[in-house]
Short mmCIF file of N, CA and C in Angstrom, two decimals:
data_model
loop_
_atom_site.label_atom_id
_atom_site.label_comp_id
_atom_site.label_asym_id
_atom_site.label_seq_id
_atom_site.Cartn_x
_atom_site.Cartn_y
_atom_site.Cartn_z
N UNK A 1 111.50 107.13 95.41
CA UNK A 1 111.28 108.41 94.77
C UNK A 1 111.03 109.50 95.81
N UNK A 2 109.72 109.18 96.80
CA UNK A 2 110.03 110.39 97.79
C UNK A 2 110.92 110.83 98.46
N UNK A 3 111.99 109.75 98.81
CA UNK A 3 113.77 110.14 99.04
C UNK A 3 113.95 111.63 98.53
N UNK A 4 114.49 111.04 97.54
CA UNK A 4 114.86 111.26 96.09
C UNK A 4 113.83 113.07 96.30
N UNK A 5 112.70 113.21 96.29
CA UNK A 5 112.32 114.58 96.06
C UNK A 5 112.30 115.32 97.24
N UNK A 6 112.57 114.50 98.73
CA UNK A 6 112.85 115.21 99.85
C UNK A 6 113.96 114.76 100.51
N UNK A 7 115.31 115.09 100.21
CA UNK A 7 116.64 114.78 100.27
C UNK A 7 117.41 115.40 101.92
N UNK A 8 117.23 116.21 102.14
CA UNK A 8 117.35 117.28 103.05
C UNK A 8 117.04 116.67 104.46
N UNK A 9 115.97 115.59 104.23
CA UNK A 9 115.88 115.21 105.71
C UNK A 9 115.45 114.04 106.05
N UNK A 10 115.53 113.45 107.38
CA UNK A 10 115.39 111.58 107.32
C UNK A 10 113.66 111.53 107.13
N UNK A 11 113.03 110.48 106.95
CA UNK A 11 111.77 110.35 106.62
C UNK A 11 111.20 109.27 107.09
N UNK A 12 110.26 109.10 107.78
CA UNK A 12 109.67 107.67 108.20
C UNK A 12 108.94 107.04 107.40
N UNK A 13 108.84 105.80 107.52
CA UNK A 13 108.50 104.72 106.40
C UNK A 13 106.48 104.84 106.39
N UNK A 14 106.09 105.31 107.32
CA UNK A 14 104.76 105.64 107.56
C UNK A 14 104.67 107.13 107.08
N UNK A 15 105.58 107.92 106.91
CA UNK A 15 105.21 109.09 106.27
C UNK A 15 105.41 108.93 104.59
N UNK A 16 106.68 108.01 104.35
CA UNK A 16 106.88 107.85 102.93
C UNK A 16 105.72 107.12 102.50
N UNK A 17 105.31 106.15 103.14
CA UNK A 17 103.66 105.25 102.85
C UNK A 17 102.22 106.42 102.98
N UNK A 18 102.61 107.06 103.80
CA UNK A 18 101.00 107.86 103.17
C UNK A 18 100.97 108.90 102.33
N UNK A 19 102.41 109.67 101.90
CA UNK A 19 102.82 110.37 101.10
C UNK A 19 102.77 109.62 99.97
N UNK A 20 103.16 108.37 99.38
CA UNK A 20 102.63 107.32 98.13
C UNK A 20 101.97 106.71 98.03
N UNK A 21 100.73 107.05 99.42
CA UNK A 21 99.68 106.12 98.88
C UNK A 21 99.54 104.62 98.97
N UNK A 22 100.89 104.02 99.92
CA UNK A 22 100.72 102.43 99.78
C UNK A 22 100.90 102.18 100.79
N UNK A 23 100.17 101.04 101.49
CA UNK A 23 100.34 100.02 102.77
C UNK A 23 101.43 100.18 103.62
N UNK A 24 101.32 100.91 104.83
CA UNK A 24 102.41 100.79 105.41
C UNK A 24 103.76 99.53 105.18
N UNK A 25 102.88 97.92 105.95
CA UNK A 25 103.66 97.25 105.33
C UNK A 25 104.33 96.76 104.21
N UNK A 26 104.03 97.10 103.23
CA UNK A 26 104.35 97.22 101.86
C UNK A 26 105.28 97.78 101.84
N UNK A 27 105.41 99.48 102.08
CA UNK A 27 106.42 100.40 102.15
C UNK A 27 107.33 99.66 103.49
N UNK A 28 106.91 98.86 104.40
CA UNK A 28 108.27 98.62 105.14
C UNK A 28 109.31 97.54 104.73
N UNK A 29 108.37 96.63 104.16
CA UNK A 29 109.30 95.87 103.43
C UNK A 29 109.91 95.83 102.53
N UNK A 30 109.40 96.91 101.90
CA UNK A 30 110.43 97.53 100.65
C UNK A 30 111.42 98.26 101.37
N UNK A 31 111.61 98.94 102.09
CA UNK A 31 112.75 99.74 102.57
C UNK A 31 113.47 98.96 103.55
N UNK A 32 112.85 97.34 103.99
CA UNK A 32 114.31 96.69 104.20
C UNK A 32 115.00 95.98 103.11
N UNK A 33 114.28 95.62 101.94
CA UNK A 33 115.16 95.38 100.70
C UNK A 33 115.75 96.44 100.52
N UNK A 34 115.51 97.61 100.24
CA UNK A 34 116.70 98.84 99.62
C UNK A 34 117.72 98.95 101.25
N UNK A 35 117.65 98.72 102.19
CA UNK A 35 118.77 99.42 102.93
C UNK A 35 119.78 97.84 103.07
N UNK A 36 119.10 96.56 102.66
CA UNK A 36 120.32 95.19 102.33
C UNK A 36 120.74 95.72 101.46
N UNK A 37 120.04 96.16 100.20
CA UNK A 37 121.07 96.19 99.04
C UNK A 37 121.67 97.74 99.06
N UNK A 38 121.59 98.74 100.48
CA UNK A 38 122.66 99.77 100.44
C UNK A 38 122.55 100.53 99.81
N UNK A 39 120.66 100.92 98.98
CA UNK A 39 120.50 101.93 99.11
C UNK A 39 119.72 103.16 99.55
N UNK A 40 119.61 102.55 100.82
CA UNK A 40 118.86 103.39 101.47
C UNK A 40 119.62 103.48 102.98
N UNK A 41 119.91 104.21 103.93
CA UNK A 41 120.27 104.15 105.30
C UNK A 41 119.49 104.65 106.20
N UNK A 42 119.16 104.05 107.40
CA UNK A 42 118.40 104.47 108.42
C UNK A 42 119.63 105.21 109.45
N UNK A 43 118.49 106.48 110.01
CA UNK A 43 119.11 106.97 111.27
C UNK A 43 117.97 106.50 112.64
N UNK A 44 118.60 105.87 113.84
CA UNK A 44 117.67 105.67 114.68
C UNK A 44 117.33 106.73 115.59
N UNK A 45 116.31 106.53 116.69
CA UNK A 45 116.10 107.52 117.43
C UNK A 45 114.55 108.06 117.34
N UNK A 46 114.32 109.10 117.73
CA UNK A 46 113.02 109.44 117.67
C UNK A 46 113.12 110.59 116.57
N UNK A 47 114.35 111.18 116.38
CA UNK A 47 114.48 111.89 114.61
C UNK A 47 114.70 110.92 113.92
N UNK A 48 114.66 109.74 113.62
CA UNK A 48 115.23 109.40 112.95
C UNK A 48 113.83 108.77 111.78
N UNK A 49 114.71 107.77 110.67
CA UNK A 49 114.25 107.84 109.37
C UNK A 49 114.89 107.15 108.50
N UNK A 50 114.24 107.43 107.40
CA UNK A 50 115.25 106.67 106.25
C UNK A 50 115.64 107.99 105.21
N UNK A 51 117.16 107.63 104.45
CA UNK A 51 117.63 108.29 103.55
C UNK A 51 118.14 107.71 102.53
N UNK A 52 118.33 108.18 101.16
CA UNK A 52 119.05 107.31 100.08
C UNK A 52 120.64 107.40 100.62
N UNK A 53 120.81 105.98 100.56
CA UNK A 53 122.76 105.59 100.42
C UNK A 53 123.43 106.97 99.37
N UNK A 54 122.86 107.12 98.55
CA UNK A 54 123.74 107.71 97.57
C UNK A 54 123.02 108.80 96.67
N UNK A 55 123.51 109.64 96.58
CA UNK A 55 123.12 110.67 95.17
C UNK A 55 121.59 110.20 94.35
N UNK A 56 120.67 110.20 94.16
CA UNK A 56 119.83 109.61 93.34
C UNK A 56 120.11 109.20 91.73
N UNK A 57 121.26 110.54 91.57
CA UNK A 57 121.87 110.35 89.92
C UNK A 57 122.54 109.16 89.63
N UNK A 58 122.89 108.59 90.80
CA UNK A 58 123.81 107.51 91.08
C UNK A 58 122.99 106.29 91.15
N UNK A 59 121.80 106.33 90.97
CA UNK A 59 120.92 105.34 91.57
C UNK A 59 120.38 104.61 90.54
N UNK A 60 120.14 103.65 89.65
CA UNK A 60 119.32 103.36 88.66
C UNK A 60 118.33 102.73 88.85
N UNK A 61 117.50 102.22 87.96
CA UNK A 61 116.14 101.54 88.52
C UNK A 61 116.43 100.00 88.16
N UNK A 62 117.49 99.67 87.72
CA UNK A 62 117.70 98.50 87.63
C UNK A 62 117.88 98.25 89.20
N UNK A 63 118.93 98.47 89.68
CA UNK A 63 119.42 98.37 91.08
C UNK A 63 118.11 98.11 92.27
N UNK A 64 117.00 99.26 91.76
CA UNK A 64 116.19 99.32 92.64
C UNK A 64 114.99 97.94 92.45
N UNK A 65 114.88 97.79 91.28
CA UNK A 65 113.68 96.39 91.08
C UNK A 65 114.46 95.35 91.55
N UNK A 66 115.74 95.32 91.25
CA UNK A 66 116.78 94.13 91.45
C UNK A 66 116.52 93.89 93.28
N UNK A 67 117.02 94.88 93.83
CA UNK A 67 116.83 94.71 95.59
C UNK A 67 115.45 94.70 96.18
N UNK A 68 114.29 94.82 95.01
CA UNK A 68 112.55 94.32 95.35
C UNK A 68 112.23 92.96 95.43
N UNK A 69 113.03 92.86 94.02
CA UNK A 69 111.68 91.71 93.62
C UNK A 69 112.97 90.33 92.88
N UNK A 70 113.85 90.87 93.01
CA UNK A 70 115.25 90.48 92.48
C UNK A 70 115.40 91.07 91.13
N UNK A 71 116.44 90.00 90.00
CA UNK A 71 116.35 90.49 88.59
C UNK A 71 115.29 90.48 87.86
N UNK A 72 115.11 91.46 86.64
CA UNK A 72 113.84 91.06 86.09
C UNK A 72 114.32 90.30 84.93
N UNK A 73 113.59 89.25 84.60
CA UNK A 73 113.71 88.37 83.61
C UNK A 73 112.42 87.95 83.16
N UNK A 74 112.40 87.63 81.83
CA UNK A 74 111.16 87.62 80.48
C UNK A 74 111.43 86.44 80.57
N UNK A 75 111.79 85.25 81.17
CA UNK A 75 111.69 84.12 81.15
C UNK A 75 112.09 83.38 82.22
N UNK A 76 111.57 81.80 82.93
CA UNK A 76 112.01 81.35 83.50
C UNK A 76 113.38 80.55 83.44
N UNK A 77 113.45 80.59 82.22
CA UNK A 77 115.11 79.70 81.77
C UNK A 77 115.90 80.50 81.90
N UNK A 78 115.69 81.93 81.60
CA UNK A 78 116.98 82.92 81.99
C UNK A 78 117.77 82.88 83.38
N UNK A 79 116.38 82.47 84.47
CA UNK A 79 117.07 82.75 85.56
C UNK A 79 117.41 81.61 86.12
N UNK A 80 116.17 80.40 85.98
CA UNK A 80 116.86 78.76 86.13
C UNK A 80 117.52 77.98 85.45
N UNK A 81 118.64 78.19 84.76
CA UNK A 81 118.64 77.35 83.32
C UNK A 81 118.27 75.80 83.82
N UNK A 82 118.29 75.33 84.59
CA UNK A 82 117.80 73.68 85.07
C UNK A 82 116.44 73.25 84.82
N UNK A 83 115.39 74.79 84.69
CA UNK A 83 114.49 74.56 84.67
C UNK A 83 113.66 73.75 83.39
N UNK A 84 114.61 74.15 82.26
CA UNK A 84 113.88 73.20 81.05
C UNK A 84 115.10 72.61 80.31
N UNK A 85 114.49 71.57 80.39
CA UNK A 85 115.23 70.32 79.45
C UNK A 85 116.39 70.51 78.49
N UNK A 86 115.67 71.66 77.48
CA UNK A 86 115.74 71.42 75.98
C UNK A 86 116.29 72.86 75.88
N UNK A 87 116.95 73.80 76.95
CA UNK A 87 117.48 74.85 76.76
C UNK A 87 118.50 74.96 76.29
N UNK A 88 119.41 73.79 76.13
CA UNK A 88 120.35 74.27 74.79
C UNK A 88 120.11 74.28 72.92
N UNK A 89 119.23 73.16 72.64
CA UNK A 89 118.27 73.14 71.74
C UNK A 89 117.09 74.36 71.58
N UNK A 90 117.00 75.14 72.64
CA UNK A 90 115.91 76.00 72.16
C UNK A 90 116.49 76.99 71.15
N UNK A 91 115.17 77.81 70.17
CA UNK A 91 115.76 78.27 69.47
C UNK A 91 115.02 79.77 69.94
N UNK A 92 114.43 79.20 70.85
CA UNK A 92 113.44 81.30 71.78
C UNK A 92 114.42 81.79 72.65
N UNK A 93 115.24 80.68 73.10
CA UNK A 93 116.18 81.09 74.10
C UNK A 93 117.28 82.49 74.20
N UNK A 94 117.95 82.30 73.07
CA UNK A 94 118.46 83.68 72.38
C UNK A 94 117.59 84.80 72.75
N UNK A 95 116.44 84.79 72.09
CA UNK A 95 115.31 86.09 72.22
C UNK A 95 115.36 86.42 73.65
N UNK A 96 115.21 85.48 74.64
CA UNK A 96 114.97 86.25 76.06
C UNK A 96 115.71 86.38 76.90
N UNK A 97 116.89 85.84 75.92
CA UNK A 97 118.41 86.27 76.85
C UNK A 97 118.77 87.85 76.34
N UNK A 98 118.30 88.17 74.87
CA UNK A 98 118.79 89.45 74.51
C UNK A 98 117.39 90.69 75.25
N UNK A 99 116.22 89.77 75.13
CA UNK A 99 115.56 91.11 75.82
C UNK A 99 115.75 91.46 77.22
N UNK A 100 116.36 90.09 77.93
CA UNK A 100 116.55 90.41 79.38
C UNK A 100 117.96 91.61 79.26
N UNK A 101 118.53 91.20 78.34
CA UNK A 101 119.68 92.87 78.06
C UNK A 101 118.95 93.78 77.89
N UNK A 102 118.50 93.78 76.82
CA UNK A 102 118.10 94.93 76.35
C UNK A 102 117.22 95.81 77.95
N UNK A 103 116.35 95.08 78.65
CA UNK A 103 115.77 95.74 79.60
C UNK A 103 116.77 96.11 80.57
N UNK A 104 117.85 95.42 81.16
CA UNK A 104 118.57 96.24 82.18
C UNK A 104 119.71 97.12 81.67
N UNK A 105 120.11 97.15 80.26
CA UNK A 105 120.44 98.07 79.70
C UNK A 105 119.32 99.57 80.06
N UNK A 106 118.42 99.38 79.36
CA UNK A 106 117.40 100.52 79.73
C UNK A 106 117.32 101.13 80.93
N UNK A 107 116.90 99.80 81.96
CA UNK A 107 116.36 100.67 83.30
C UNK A 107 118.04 100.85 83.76
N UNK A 108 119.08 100.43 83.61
CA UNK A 108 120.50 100.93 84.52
C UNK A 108 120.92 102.70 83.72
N UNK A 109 119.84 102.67 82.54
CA UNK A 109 119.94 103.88 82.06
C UNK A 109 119.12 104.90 82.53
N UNK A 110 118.07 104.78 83.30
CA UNK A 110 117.55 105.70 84.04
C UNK A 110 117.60 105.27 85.47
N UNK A 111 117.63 106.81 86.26
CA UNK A 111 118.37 106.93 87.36
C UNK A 111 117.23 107.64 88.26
N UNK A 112 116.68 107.33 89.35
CA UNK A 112 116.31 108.12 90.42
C UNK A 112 116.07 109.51 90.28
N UNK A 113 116.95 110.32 89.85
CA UNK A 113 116.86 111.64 89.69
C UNK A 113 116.08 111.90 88.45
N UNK A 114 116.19 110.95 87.51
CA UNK A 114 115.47 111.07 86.14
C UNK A 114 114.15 111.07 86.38
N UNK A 115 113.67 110.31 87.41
CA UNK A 115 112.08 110.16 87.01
C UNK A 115 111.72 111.69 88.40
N UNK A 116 112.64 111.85 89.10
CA UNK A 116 112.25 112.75 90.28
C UNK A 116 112.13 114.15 89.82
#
């Protein structure tokens, strides 16, 4: 998000961390998940910094939890199906396959710029 509201110029990961308030390392390891998953780019140097890959409008928050923390899923069978036995017999299974839609429907519906 602080990208996103200061666009114009590269930003260091220690300025984006005390500007939000969170753990340097926290904020650094989040901004090497967003620049694997391409959306974020570093310039090196002693100007240098981090910037968003792309437009923020372009950006959704699916994309962004996805390159944190991976997908989000309301269940462990969604994402292991190996993990339980009886997952073709289940009858909850349905339910948390449609809410795991229903949620990245939502968050791929808001975008970076939306919450900025």
């Amino acid at each position: 998000m602080y990208l996103a509201e200061n666009p114009d110029q590269v930003h260091s990961v220690r300025e984006i961390a005390e500007q939000k308030m969170v753990p340097y390392a926290f904020a650094r390891s989040i901004q090497r998940d967003l620049i694997d998953a391409g959306l974020v780019v570093t310039k090196l140097g002693s100007a240098g910094g981090a910037l968003l890959a792309r437009d923020p409008k372009d950006i959704d928050l699916f994309e962004v939890i996805t390159a944190i923390q991976g997908e989000p899923s309301s269940a462990v069978c969604k994402k292991e199906p190996d993990w339980c036995a009886v997952i073709d017999d289940c009858k909850a299974h349905p339910i948390w396959v449609e809410l795991d839609t229903q949620i990245k429907d939502y968050l791929q519906a808001q975008s970076i710029a939306d919450i900025v």
